[in-house]
Coordinates of C-alpha atoms in Angstrom, one line a residue:
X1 CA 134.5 96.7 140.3
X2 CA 134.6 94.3 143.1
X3 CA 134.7 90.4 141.1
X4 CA 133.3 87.8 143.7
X5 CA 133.8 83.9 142.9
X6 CA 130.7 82.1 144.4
X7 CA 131.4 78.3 144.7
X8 CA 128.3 75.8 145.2
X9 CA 126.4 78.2 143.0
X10 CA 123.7 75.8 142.1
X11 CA 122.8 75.2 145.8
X12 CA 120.3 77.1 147.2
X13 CA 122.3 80.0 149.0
X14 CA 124.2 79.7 145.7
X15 CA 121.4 80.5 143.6
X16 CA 120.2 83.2 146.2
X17 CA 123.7 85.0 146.2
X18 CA 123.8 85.2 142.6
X19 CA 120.1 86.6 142.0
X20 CA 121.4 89.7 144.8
X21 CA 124.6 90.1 143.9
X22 CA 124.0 90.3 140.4
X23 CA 121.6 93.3 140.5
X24 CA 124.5 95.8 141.7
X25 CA 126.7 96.6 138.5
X26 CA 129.3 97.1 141.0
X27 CA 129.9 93.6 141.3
X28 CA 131.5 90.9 138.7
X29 CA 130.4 87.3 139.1
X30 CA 132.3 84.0 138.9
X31 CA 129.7 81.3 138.9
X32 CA 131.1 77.8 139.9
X33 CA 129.5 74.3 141.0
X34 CA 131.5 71.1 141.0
X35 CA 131.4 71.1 137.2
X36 CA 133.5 73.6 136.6
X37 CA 135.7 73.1 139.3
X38 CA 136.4 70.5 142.1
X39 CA 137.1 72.0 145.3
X40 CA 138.7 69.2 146.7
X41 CA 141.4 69.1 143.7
X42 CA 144.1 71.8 145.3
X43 CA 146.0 71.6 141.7
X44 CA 142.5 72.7 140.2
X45 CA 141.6 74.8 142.8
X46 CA 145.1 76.9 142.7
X47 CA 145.1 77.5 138.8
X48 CA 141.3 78.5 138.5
X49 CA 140.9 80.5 141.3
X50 CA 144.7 82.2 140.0
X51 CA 143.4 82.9 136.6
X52 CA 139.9 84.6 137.9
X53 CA 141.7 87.1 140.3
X54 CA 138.9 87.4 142.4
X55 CA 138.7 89.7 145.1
X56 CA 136.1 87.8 147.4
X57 CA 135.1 83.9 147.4
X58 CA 132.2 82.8 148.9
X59 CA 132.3 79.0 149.8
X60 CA 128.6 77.4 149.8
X61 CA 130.0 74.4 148.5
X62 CA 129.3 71.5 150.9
X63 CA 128.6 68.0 151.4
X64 CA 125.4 68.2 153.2
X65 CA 123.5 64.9 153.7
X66 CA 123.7 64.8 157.1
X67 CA 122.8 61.2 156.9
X68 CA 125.0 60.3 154.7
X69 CA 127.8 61.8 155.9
X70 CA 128.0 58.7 158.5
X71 CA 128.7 56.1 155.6
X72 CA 130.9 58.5 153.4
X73 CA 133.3 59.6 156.2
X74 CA 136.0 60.7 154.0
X75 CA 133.7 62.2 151.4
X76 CA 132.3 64.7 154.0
X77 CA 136.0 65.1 154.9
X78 CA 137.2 66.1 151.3
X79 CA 134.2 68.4 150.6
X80 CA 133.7 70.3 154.2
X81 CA 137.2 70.4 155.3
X82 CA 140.1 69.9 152.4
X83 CA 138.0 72.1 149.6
X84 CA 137.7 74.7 152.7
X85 CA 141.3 74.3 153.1
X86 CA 142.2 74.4 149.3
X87 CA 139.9 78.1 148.7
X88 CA 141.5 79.4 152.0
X89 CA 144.8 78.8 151.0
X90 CA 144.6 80.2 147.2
X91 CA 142.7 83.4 148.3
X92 CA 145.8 83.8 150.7
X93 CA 147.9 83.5 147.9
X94 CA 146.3 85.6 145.7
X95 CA 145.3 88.6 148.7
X96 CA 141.3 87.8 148.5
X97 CA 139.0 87.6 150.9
X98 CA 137.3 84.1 151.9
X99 CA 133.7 83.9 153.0
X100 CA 132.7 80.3 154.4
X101 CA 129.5 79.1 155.1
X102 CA 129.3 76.6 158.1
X103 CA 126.3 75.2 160.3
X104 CA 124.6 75.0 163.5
X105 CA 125.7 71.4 163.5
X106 CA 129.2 72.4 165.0
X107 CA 127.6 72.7 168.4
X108 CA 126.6 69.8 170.5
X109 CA 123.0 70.6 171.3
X110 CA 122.9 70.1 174.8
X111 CA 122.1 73.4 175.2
X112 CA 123.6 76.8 176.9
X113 CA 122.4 78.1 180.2
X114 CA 122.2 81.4 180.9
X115 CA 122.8 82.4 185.1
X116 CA 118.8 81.3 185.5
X117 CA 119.3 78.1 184.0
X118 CA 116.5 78.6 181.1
X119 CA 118.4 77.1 177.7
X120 CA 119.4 80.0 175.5
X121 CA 121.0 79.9 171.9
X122 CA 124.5 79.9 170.7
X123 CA 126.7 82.6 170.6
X124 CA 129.7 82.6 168.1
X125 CA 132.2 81.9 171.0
X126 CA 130.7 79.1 172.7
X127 CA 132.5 75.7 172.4
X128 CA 132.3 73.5 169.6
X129 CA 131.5 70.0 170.4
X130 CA 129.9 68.2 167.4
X131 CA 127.8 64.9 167.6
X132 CA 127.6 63.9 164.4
X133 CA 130.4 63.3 161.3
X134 CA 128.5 66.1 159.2
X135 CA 129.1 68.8 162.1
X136 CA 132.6 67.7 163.0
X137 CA 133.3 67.8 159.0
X138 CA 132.3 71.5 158.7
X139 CA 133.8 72.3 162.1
X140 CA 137.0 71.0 160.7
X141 CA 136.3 73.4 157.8
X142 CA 136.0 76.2 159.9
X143 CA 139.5 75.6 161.6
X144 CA 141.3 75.2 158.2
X145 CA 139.8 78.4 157.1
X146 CA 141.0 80.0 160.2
X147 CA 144.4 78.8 159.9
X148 CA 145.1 79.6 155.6
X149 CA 143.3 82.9 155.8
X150 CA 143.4 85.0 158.2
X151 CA 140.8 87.3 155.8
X152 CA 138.1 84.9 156.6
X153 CA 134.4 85.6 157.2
X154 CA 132.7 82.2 158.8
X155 CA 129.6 81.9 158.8
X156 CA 127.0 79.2 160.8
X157 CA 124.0 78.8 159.7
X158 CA 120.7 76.6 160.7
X159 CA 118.1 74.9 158.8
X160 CA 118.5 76.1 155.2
X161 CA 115.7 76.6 152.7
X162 CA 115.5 78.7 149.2
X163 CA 115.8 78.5 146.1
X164 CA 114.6 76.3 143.5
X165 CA 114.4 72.8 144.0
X166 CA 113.8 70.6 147.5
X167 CA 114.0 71.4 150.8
X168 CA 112.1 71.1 153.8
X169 CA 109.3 73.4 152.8
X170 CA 108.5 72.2 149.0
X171 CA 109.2 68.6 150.9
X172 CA 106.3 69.5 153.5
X173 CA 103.8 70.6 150.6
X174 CA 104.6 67.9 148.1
X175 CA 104.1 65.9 150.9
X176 CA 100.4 67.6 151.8
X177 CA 99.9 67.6 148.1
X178 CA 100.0 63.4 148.0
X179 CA 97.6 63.1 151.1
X180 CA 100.1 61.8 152.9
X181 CA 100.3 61.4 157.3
X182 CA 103.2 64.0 158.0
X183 CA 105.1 62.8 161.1
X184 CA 107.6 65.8 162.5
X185 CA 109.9 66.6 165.0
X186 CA 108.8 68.0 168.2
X187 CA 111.3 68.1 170.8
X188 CA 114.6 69.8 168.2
X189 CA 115.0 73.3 168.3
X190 CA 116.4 75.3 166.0
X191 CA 116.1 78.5 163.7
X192 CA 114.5 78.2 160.0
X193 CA 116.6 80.2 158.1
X194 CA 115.6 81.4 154.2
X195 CA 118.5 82.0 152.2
X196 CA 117.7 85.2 151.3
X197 CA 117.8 86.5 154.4
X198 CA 120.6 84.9 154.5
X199 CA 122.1 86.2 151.4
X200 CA 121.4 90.0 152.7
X201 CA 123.7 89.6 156.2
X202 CA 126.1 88.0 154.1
X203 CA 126.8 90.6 151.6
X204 CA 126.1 93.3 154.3
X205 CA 129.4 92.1 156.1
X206 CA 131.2 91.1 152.6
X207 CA 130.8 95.0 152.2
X208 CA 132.6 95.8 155.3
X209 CA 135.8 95.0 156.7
X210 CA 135.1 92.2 158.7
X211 CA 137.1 89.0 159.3
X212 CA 135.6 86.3 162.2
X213 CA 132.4 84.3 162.9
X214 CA 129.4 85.4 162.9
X215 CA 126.0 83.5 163.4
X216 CA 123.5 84.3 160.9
X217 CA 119.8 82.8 161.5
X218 CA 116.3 84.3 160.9
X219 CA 115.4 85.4 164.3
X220 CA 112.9 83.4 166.7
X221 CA 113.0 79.7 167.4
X222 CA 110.6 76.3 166.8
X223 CA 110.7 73.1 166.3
X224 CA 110.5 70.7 162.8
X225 CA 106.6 70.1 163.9
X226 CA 105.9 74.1 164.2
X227 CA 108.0 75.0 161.4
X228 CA 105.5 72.0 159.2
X229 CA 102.1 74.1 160.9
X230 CA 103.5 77.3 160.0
X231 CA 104.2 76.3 156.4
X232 CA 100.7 74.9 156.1
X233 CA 99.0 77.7 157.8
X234 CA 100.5 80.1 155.5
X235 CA 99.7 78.3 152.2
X236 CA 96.1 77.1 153.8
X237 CA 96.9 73.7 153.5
X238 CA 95.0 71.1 155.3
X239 CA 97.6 68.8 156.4
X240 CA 97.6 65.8 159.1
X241 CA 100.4 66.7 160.7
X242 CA 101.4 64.4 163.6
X243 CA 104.2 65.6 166.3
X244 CA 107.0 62.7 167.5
X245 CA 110.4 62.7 168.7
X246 CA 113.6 62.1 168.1
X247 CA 113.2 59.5 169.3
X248 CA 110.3 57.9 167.3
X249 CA 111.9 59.0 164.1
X250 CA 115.7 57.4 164.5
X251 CA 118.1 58.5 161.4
X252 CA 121.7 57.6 161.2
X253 CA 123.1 61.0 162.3
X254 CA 122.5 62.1 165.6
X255 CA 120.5 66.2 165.5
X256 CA 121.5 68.8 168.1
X257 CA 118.3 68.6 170.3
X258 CA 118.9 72.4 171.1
X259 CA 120.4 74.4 167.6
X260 CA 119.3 77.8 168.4
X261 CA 122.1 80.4 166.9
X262 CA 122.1 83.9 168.4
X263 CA 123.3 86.5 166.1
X264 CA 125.0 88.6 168.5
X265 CA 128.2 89.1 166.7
X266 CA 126.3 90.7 163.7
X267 CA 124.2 92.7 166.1
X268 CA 127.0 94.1 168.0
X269 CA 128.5 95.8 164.7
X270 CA 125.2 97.2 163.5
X271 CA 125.1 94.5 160.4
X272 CA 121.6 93.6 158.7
X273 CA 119.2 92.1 161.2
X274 CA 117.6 88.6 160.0
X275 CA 114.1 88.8 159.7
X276 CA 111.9 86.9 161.9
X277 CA 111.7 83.1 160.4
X278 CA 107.6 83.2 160.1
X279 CA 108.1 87.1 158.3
X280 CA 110.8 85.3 155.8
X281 CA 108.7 82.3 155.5
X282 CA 105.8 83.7 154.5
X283 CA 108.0 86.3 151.9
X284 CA 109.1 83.1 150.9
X285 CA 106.2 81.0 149.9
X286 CA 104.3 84.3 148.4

C-alpha cells in the first residue's frame, strides 16, 4: 500500500485528489490543511511528515490571491516558497517522493514565437520570467523543490476551477444569478483547467517513475470573456456579458497577457492527455 500525504486538502485540487485517490484501495491517505499542519513551520513540518512515513506528498498548499500577494510580500514568500522548501526537504530525508503544484504565472506572458512568428504556448523549458509577486513566489517554490529533492514532480498549472466552493465558474453564475452587467477579459489568454482533469495527469505520472516539470492544462485556449460565454452557454444562462481589457479592468497584480501551457512533456511519455477545457467544462457543470 502506497500512503500519499496531500497538503492543501481543502482546496480545490485538494478536494479533487482525495475523491480519486481514495477510490483505489491501493492507496493510504494523509489528509492535511493548515489546521493540522503549517507548512511554513520546518520544526512542524519535519516531525509530522516523520511520524506519517509517507511514501508520496503532494503539495497543493499555496497562497493564491494573486492580488494580494502584492501587499503580503513575505506571506506569499513563506507559503509558495519556504513550505515548498520545508516538504522538499523532509521527503528527502525520509526517501519520499515530492509532487508540487505551480502555475502558469511563472512565465512572463509576452508570449513565445514559433519560426512564423504566430504566439504559441509554453513549453516546460522555456524561461521563467515572472511579472507579478504571486508568480515569482511559486517560481521560487519551484527552485527550492528542485534543489531539496531531487524526487520531485513539478507541476504548472493555469486557471484552476473544481471543487466545492468559489471559483471563476460558480463566480460567473452567482453573478448571472443576481442580474448583474458581467464585464470580462478579452485580450488574456490562457487554458481553463478543471481540477479533475487535473487530478487524473497528476496521479497518472505519481504512478510512474517520473521526476521533472511537466505542464498540465486542459487542452485548447480562450480568453476570461470566452471562458464567461461558454459557461453560460452550457448552463443556458442569459447573461450580459460585456468584453474589456486589461486594461479597462486594472487590479494590483499584473496577468500574463499570453498564459497558454503546452503539455508536451506529458505527451512525449505517453501520460493521460487533458481533455479539451469546453469537454471538462461542460463534465464539470453537469
Amino acid at each position: 500500500m502506497t500512503t500519499v500525504l496531500i497538503t492543501g486538502c481543502r482546496g480545490q485540487l485538494g478536494q479533487e485528489l482525495a475523491a480519486q485517490l481514495g477510490m483505489d484501495p491501493e492507496y493510504r491517505l494523509v489528509l492535511y490543511d493548515i489546521e493540522e499542519m503549517d507548512i511554513t513551520d520546518a520544526p512542524d513540518v519535519f516531525e509530522k511528515v516523520r511520524a506519517i512515513a509517507p511514501d508520496v506528498v503532494i503539495n497543493c498548499a499555496a497562497y493564491t490571491a494573486v492580488d494580494a500577494c502584492e501587499d503580503n510580500v513575505d506571506l506569499a514568500y513563506r507559503v509558495n516558497a519556504l513550505g515548498a522548501r520545508n516538504l522538499a526537504a523532509v521527503t528527502h530525508n525520509i526517501g519520499a517522493r515530492i509532487l508540487h503544484i505551480s502555475t502558469n504565472y511563472v512565465f512572463g506572458g509576452d508570449g513565445m514565437r514559433d519560426s512564423d512568428g504566430a504566439v504559441r504556448a509554453y513549453v516546460e523549458n522555456d524561461p521563467t520570467v515572472p511579472i507579478n509577486v504571486y508568480g515569482k513566489s511559486k517560481l521560487a517554490g519551484e527552485q527550492l523543490v528542485r534543489v531539496h529533492n531531487p524526487r520531485h514532480v513539478i507541476f504548472r498549472t493555469a486557471w484552476l476551477y473544481g471543487g466545492e466552493g468559489r471559483n471563476f465558474v460558480t463566480n460567473m453564475l452567482h453573478r448571472a444569478a443576481d442580474g448583474e452587467v458581467i464585464r470580462a477579459i478579452n485580450d488574456l489568454w490562457g487554458n481553463p483547467t478543471s481540477a479533475r482533469e487535473l487530478s487524473k495527469l497528476i496521479i497518472d505520472i505519481m504512478e510512474r517513475p517520473e521526476s521533472g516539470i511537466f505542464h498540465a492544462s486542459c487542452e485548447g485556449v480562450c480568453t476570461w470573456y470566452e471562458f464567461a460565454l461558454e459557461i453560460f452557454r452550457i448552463k443556458g444562462v442569459q447573461a450580459n456579458v460585456v468584453p474589456c481589457s486589461a486594461d479597462e479592468y486594472p487590479r494590483p497584480a499584473r496577468r500574463p497577457r499570453y498564459a497558454m501551457l503546452d503539455n508536451r512533456a506529458a505527451r512525449l511519455i505517453g501520460a493521460y492527455a487533458m481533455a479539451h477545457w469546453k469537454d471538462a467544462l461542460a463534465d464539470y457543470l453537469k
